[in-house]
Tab-separated table of C-alpha atoms and ligand atoms in Angstrom:
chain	number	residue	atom	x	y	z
A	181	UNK	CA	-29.984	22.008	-27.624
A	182	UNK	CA	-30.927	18.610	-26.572
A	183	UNK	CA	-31.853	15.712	-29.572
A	184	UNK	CA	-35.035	15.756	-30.412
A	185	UNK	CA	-37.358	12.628	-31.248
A	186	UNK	CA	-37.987	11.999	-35.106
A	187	UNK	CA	-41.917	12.328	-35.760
A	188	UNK	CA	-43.567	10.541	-38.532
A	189	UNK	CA	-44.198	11.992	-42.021
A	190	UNK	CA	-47.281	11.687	-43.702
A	191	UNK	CA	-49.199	12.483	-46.972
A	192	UNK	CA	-51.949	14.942	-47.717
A	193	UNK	CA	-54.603	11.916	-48.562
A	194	UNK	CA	-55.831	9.698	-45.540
A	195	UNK	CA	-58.956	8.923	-43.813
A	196	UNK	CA	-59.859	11.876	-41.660
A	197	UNK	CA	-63.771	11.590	-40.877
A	198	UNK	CA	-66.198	14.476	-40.263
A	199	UNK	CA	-65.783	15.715	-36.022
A	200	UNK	CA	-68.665	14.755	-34.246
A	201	UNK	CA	-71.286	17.738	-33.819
A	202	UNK	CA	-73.489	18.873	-30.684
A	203	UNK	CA	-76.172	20.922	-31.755
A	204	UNK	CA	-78.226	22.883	-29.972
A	205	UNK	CA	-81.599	22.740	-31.496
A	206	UNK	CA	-81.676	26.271	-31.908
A	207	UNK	CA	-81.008	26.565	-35.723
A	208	UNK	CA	-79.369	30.011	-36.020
A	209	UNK	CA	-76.797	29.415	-33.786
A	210	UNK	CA	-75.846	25.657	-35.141
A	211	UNK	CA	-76.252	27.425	-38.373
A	212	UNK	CA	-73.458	29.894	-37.462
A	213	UNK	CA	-70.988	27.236	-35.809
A	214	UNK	CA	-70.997	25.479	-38.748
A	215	UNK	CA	-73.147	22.478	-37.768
A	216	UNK	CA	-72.681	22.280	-34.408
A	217	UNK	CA	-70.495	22.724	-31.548
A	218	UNK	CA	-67.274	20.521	-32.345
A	219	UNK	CA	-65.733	18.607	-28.967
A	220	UNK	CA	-62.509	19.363	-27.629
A	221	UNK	CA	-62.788	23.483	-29.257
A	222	UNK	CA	-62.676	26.739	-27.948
A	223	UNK	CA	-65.229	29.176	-29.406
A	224	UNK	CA	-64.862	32.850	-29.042
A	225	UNK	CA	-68.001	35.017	-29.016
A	226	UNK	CA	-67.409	38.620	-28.721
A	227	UNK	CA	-69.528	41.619	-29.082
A	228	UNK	CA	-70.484	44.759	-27.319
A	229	UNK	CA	-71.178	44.824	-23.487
A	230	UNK	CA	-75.605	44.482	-23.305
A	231	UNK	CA	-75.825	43.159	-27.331
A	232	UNK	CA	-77.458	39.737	-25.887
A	233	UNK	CA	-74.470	37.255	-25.609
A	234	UNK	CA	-75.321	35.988	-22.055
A	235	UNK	CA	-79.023	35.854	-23.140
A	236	UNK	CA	-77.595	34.073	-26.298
A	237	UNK	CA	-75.268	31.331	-24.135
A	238	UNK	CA	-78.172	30.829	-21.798
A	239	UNK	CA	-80.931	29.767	-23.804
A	240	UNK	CA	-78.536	27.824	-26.245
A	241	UNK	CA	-77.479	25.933	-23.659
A	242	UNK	CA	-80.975	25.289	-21.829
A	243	UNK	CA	-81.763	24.000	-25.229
A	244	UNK	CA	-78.299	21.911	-24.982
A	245	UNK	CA	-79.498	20.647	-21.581
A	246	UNK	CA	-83.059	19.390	-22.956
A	247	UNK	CA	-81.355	17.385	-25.663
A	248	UNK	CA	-78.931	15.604	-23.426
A	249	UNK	CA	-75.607	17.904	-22.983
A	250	UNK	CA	-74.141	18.443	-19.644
A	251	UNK	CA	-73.332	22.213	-19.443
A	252	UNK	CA	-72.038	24.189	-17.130
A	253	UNK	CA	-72.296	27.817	-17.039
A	254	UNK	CA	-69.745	29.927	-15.193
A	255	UNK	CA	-70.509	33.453	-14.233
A	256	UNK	CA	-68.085	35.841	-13.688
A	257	UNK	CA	-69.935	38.810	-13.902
A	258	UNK	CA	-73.328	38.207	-12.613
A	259	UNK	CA	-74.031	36.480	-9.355
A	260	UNK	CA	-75.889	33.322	-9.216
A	261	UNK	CA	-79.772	34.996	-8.494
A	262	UNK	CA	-79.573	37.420	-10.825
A	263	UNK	CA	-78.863	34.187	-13.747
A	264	UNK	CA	-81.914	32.361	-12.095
A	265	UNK	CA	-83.714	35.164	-12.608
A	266	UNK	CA	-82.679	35.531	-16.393
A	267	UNK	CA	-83.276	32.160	-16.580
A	268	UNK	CA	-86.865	32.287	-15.172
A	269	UNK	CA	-87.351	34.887	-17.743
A	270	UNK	CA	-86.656	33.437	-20.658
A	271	UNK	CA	-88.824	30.452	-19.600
A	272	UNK	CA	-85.857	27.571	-18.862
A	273	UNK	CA	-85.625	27.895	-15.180
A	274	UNK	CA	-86.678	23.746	-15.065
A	275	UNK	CA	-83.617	23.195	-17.312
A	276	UNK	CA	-80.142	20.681	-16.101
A	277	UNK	CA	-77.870	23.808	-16.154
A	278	UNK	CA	-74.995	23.531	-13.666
A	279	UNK	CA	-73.835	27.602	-12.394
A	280	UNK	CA	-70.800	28.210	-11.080
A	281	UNK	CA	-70.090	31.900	-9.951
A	282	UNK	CA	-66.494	31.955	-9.804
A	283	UNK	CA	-63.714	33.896	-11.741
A	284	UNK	CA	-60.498	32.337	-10.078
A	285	UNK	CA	-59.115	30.292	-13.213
A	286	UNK	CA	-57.672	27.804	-10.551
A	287	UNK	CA	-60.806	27.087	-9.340
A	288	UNK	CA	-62.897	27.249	-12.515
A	289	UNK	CA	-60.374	23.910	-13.921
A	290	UNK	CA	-60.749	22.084	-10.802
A	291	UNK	CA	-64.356	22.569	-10.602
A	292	UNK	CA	-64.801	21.332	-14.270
A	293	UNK	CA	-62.390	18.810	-13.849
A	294	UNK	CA	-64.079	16.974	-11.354
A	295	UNK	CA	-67.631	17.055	-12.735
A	296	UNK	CA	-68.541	14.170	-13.975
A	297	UNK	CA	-69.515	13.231	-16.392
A	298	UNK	CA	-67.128	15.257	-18.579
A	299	UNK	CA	-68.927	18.668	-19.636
A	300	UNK	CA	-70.342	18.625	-22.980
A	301	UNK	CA	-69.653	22.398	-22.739
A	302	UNK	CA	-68.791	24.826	-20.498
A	303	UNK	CA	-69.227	28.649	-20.885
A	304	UNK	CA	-66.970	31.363	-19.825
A	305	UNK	CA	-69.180	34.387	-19.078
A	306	UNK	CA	-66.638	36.379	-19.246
A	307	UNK	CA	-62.636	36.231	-20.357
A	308	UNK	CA	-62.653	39.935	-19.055
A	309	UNK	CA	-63.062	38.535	-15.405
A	310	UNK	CA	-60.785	35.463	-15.443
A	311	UNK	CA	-58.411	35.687	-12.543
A	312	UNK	CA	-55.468	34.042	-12.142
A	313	UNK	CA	-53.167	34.131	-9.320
A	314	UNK	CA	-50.060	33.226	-10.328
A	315	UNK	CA	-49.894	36.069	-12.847
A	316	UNK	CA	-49.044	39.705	-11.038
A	317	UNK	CA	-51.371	41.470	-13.392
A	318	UNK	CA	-54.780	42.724	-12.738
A	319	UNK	CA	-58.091	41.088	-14.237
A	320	UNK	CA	-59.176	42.329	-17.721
A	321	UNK	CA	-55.243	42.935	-18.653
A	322	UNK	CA	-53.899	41.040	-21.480
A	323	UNK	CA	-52.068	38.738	-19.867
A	324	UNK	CA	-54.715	37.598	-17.153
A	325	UNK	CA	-57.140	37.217	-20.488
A	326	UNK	CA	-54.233	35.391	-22.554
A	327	UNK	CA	-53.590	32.897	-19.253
A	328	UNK	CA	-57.089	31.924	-18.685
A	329	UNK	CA	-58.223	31.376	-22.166
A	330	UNK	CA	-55.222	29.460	-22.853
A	331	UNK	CA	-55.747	27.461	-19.498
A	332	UNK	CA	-59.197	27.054	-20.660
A	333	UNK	CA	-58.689	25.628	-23.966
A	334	UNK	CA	-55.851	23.370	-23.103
A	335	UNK	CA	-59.184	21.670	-20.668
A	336	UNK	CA	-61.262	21.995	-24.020
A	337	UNK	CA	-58.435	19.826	-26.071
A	338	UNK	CA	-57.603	16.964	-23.204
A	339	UNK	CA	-61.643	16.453	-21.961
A	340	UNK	CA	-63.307	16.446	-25.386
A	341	UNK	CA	-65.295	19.277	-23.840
A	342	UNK	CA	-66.472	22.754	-25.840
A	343	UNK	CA	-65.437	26.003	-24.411
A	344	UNK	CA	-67.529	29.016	-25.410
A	345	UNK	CA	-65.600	32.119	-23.888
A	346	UNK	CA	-67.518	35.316	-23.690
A	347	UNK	CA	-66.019	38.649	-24.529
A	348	UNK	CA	-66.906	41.958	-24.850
A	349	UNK	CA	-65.702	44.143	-27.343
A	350	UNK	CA	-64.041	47.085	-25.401
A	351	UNK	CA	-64.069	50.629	-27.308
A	352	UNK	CA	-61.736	52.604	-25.062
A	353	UNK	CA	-58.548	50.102	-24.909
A	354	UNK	CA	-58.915	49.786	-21.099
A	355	UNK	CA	-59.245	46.694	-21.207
A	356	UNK	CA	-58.374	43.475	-23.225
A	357	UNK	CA	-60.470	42.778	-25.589
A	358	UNK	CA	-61.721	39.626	-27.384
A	359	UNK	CA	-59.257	40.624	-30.212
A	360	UNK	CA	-56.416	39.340	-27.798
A	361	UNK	CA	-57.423	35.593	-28.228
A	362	UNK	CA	-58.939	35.271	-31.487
A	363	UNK	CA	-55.603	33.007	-32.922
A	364	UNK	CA	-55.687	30.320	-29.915
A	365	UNK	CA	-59.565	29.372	-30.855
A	366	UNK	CA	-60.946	27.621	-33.703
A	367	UNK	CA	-64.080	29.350	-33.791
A	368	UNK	CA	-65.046	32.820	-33.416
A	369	UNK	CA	-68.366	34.466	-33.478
A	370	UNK	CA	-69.304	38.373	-33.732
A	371	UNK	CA	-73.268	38.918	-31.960
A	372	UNK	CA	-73.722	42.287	-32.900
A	373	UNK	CA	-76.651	44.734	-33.428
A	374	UNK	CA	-77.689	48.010	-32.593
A	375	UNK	CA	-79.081	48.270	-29.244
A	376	UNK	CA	-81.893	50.159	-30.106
A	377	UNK	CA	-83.004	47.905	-32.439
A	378	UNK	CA	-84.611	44.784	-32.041
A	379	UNK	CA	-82.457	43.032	-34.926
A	380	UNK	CA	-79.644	40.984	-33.911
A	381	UNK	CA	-76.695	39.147	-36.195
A	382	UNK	CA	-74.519	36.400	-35.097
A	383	UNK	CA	-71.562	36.060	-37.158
A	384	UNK	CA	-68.734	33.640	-37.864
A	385	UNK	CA	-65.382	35.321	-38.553
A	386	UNK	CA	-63.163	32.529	-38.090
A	387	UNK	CA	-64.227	28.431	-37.829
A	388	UNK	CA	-61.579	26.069	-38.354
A	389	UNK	CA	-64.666	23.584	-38.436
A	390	UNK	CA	-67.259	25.090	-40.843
A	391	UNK	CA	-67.894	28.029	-43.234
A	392	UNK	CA	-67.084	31.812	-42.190
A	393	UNK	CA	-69.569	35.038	-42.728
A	394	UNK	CA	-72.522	32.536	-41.821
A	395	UNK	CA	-74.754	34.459	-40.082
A	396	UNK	CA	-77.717	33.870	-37.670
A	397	UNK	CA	-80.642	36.319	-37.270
A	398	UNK	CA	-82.440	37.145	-34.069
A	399	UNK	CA	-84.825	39.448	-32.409
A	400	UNK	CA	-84.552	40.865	-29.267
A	401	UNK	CA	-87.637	40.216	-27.265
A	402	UNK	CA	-88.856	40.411	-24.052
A	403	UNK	CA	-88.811	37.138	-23.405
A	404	UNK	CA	-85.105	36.695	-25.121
A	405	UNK	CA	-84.001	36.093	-28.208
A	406	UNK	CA	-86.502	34.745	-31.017
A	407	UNK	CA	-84.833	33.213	-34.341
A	408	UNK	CA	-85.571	34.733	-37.504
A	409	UNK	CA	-85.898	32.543	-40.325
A	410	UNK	CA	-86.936	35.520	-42.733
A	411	UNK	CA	-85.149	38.433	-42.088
A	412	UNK	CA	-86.045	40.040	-44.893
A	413	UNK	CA	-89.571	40.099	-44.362
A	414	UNK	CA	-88.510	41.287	-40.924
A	415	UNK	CA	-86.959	44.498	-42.546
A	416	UNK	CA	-88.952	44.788	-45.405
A	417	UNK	CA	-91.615	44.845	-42.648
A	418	UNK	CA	-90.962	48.568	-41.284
A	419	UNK	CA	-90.428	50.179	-44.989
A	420	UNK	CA	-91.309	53.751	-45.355
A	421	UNK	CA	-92.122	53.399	-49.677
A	422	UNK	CA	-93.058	56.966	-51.017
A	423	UNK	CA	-90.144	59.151	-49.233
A	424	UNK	CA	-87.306	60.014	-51.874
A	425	UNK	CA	-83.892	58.595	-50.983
A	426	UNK	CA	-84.829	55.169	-50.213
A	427	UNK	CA	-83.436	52.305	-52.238
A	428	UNK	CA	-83.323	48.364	-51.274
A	429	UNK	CA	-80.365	46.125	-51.835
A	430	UNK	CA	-80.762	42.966	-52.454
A	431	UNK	CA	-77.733	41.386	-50.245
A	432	UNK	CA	-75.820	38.122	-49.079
A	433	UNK	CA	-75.136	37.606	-45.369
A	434	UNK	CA	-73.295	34.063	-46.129
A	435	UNK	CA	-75.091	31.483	-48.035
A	436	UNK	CA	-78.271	33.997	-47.491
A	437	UNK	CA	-79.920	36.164	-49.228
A	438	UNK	CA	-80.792	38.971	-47.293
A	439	UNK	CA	-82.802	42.344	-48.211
A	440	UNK	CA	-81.592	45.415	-46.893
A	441	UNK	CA	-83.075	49.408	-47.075
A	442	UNK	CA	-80.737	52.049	-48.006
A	443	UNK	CA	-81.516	55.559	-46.754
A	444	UNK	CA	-80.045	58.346	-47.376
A	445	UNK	CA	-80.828	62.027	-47.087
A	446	UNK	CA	-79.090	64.700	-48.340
A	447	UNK	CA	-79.506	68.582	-47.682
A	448	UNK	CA	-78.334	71.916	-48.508
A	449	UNK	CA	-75.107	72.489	-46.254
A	450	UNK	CA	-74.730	75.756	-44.686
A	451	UNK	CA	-71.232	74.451	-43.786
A	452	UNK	CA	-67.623	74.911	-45.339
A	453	UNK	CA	-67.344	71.411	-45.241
A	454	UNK	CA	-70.220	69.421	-45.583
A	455	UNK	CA	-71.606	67.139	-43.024
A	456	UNK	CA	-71.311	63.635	-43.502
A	457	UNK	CA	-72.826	61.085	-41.410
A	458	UNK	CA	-73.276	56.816	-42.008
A	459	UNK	CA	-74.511	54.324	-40.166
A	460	UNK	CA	-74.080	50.740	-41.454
A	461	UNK	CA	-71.749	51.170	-43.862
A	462	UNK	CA	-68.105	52.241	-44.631
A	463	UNK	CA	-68.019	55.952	-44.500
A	464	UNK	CA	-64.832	55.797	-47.063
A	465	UNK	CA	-66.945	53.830	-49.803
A	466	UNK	CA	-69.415	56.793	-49.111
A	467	UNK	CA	-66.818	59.337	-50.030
A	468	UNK	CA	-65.748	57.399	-53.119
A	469	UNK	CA	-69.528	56.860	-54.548
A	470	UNK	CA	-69.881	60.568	-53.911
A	471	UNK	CA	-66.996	61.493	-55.945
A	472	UNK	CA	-68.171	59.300	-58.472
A	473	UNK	CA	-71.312	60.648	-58.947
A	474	UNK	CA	-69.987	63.761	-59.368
A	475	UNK	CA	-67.210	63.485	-61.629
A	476	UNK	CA	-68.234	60.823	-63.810
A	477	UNK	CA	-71.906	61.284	-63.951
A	478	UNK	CA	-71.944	65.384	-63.642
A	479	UNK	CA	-74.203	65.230	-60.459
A	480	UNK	CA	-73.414	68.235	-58.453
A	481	UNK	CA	-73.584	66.080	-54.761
A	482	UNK	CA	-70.959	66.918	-53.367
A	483	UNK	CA	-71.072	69.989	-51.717
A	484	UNK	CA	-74.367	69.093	-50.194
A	485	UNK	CA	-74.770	67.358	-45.991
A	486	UNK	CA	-75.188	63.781	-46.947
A	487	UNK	CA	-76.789	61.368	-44.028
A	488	UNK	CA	-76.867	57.600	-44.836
A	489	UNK	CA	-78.599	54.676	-42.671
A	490	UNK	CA	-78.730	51.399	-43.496
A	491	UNK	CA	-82.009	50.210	-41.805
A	492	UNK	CA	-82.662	48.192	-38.642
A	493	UNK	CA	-79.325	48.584	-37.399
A	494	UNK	CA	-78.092	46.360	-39.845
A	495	UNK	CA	-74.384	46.560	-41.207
A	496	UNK	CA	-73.796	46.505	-45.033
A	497	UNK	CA	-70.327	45.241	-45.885
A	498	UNK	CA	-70.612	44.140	-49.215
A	499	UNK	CA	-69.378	46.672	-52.467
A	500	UNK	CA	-72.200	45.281	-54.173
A	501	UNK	CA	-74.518	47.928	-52.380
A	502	UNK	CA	-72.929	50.993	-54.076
A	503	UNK	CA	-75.645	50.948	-56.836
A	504	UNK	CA	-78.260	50.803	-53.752
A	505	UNK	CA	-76.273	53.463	-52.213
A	506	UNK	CA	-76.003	56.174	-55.540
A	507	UNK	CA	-79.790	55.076	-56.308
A	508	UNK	CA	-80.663	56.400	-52.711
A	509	UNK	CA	-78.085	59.248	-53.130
A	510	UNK	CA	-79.306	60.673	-56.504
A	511	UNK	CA	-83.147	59.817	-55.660
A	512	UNK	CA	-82.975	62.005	-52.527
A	513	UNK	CA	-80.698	65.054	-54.321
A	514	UNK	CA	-83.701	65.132	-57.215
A	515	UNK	CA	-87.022	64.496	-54.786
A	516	UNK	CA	-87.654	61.769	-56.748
A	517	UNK	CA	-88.726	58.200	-55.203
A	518	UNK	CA	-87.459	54.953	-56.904
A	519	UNK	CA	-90.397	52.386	-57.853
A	520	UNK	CA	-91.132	51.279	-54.573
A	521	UNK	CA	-91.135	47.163	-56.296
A	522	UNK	CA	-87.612	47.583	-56.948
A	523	UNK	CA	-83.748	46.018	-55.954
A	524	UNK	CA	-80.766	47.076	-56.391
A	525	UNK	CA	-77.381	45.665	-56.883
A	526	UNK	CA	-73.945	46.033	-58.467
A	527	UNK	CA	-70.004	47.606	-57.519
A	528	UNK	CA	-69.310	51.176	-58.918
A	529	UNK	CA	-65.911	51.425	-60.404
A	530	UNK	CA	-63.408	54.764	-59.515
A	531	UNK	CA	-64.741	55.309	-63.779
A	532	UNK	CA	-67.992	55.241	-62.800
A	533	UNK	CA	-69.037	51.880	-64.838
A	534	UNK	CA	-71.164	49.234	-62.782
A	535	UNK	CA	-69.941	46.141	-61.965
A	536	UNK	CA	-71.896	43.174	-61.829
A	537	UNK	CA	-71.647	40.957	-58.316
A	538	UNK	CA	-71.659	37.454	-57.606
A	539	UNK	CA	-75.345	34.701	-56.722
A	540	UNK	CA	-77.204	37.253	-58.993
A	541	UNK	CA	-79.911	35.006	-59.018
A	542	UNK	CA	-80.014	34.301	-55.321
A	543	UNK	CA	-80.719	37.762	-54.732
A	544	UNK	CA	-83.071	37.867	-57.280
A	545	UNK	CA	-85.015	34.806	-56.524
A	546	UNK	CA	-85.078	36.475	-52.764
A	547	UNK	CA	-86.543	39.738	-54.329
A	548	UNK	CA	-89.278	38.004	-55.983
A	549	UNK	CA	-90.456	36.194	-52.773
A	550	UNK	CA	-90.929	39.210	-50.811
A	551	UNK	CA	-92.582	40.979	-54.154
A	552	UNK	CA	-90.446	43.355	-55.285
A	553	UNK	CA	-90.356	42.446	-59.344
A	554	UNK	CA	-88.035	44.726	-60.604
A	555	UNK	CA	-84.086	44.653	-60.644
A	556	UNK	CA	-81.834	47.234	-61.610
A	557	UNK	CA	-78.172	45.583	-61.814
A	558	UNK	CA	-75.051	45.820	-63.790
A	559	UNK	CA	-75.449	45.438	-67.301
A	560	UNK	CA	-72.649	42.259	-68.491
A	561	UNK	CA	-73.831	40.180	-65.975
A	562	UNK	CA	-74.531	36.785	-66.890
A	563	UNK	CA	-78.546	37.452	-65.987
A	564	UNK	CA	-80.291	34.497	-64.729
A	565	UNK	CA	-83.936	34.252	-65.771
A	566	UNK	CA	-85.916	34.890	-62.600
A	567	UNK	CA	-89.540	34.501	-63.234
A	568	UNK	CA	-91.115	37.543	-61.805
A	569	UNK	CA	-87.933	39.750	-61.815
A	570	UNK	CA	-88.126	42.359	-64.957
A	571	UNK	CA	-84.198	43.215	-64.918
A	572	UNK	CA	-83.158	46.868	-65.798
A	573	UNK	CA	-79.361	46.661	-66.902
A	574	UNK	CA	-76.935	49.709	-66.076
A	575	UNK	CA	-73.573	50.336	-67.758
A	576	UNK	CA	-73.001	53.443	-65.797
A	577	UNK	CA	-73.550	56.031	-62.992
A	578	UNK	CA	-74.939	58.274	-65.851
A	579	UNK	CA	-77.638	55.975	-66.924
A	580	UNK	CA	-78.440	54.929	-63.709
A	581	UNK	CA	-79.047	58.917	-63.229
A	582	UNK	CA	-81.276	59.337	-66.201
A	583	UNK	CA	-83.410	56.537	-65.288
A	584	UNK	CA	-84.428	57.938	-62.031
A	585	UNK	CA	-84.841	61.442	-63.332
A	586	UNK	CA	-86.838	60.640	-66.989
B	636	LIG	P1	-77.216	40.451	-21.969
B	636	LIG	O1	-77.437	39.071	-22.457
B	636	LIG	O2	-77.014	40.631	-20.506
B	636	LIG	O3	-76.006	41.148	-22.750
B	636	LIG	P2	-74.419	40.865	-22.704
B	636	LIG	O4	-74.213	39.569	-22.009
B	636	LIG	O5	-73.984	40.847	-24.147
B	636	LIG	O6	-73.788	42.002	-21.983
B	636	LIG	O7	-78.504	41.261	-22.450
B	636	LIG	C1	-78.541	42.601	-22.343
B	636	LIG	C2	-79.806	43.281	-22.740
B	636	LIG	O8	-80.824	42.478	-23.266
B	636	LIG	C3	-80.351	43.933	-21.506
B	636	LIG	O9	-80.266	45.333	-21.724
B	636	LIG	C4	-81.760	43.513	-21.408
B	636	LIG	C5	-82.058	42.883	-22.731
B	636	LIG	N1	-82.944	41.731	-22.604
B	636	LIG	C6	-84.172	41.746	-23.227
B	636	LIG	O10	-84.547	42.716	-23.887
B	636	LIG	N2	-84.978	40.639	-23.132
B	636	LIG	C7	-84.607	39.545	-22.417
B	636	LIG	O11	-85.383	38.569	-22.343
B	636	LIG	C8	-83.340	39.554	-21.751
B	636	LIG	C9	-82.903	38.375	-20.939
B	636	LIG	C10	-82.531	40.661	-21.877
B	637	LIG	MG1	-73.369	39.245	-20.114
């Protein structure tokens, strides 16, 4: 092995300042990145093919343009009209965007190399089409994706430019998917929705540069993507308040408060096994609050079909909504509709007790803006005065049962 150079050791304490930030000047998305794009980084942003991302990318970056940035905006999927046309759409047609149809890696870094000035940053629409000669594999493999992202970020870390690499989330393993790259960037971002839904969530997973499970909230229009600075009110919007079986939890998306409708329905089953179907949240937790119920509170549930939808085509991945979830549950098993001014948080335990959650008063605070004045949470929780908020405290499943049925 040949000798190796000896590096220099240094302590944990020293003068590291805060990396420079490019925002965008939409808020949602700076929100999300932590602050801003950081120079010299690759970003990730994966999510299913026709969620938005190139919609996303493109008006970010017109935005980018208007403030200053130099961005360049290679296509690999779409040809250059049919990104005008987008463009002219979503109303930033007059904007300094540089387009570069290409999907030869090669050609990509000497492109970008010789713009000048340096990119501020340059977006790879999408990993799945990098091509890159020198590797015998086809494009969309894992190898072609691993080459060209690296290839890509290595230009990121020597230019001082941003990379945001596209990627869509594949379902049938065909192809690579975002997954493959996810360790060689410092940032990665989830945009995900339902598409037939206008809601739409981007989400940090990973930011070596800023908070994770920040989220930003958009709707789909038809003239792009509008931000949503209230997405309760956006949800609470659409509610359906006299039908049995619908309960709203009061959630977090990141340092936000969001409010969220639970609805479940459940029905007779004519089946050996009963139908269970979920949408928006973990169909295991389901299983487990079921069981619950019936074991610890006596509430004969389970043999019934038991459909559950979390509203808007949002997803629900915080425990704290299995007291919204039973309160939905129980209230559509007895007919019986919840107060129609009321939240609901808290974590059910396998004994059936109810936990309380963390930023109680957060989510209580958020309640009371959009109206709805009562809470019913774990009892033991350290309960925050909200004015406006009566709080009903639950120890159990069982109490949480009577409740809804006295
Ligand atoms: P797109 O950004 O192409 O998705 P992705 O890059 O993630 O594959 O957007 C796809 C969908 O968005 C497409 O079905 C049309 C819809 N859309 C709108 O509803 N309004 C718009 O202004 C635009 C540009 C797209
Ligand atoms: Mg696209």
């Amino acid at each position: 092995m040949p000798k190796g150079r000896v590096g220099k050791l240094v302590g944990l304490t020293g003068n590291s300042p805060a990396p420079p930030r490019t925002l965008t000047g939409i808020n949602e998305f700076d929100r999300v990145t932590g602050g801003g794009l950081v120079p010299g980084t690759g970003v990730l942003i994966g999510g299913d093919p026709g969620i938005g991302k190139s919609t996303l990318l493109l008006q970010a970056m017109a935005a980018l343009s208007g403030k200053g940035g130099h961005v360049i905006y290679v296509s690999g999927e779409e040809a250059i009209d049919q990104v005008r046309l987008r463009a002219e759409r979503l109303g930033v047609a007059g904007r300094d965007v540089m387009l570069l149809a290409e999907t030869n890696v090669s050609d990509i870094l000497a492109t970008i190399r010789e713009s000048a000035p340096v990119p501020t940053v340059v977006v790879i629409d999408s990993i799945q089409t990098l091509w890159s000669p020198v590797i015998g594999a086809a494009p969309g493999t894992v190898s072609q994706l691993r080459a060209g992202s690296e290839a890509l970020i290595r230009f990121a870390k020597q230019t001082g430019a941003s990379v945001l690499l596209v990627g869509h989330v594949t379902k049938d393993g065909q192809i690579a998917g975002p997954k493959v790259i996810e360790h060689m960037v410092d940032t990665v971002l989830y945009f995900e929705g339902d598409r037939g839904h206008q809601f739409r969530i981007l989400r940090a997973v990973k930011n070596r540069f800023g908070p994770t499970d920040e989220i930003g909230v958009f709707e789909m229009s038809d003239r792009g993507l509008q931000e949503v600075d209230n997405p309760s009110r956006l949800l609470m919007g659409v509610r359906d308040t006299s039908t049995p079986g619908t309960a709203v939890f009061a959630g977090m998306e990141g340092s936000r408060p969001l409010l969220m409708e639970v609805q479940a329905l459940v029905s007779q089953s004519s089946l050996g096994t009963p139908r269970r179907a979920v949408v928006g949240w973990d169909s295991n937790r389901l299983a487990m609050i079921v069981a619950v119920l019936e074991t610890r509170a006596g509430i004969a549930i389970g043999a019934h079909d038991i459909y559950l939808n979390v509203a808007g085509g949002v997803r629900v991945r915080e425990p704290g909504a299995d007291l919204a979830v039973a309160a939905a549950l129980v209230s559509s098993l007895c007919a019986i509709a919840l107060p129609f001014d009321a939240v609901f948080f808290g974590e059910i335990a396998l004994s059936g007790a109810v936990r309380p959650i963390g930023q109680t008063e957060q989510r209580l605070k958020e309640a009371a803006k959009l109206g709805l004045n009562r809470a019913v949470i774990a009892a033991g929780a350290e309960t925050p005065c909200v004015t406006g908020v009566d709080l009903k405290l639950m120890d159990d499943l069982s109490a949480l049962a009577a409740w809804i049925t006295s």
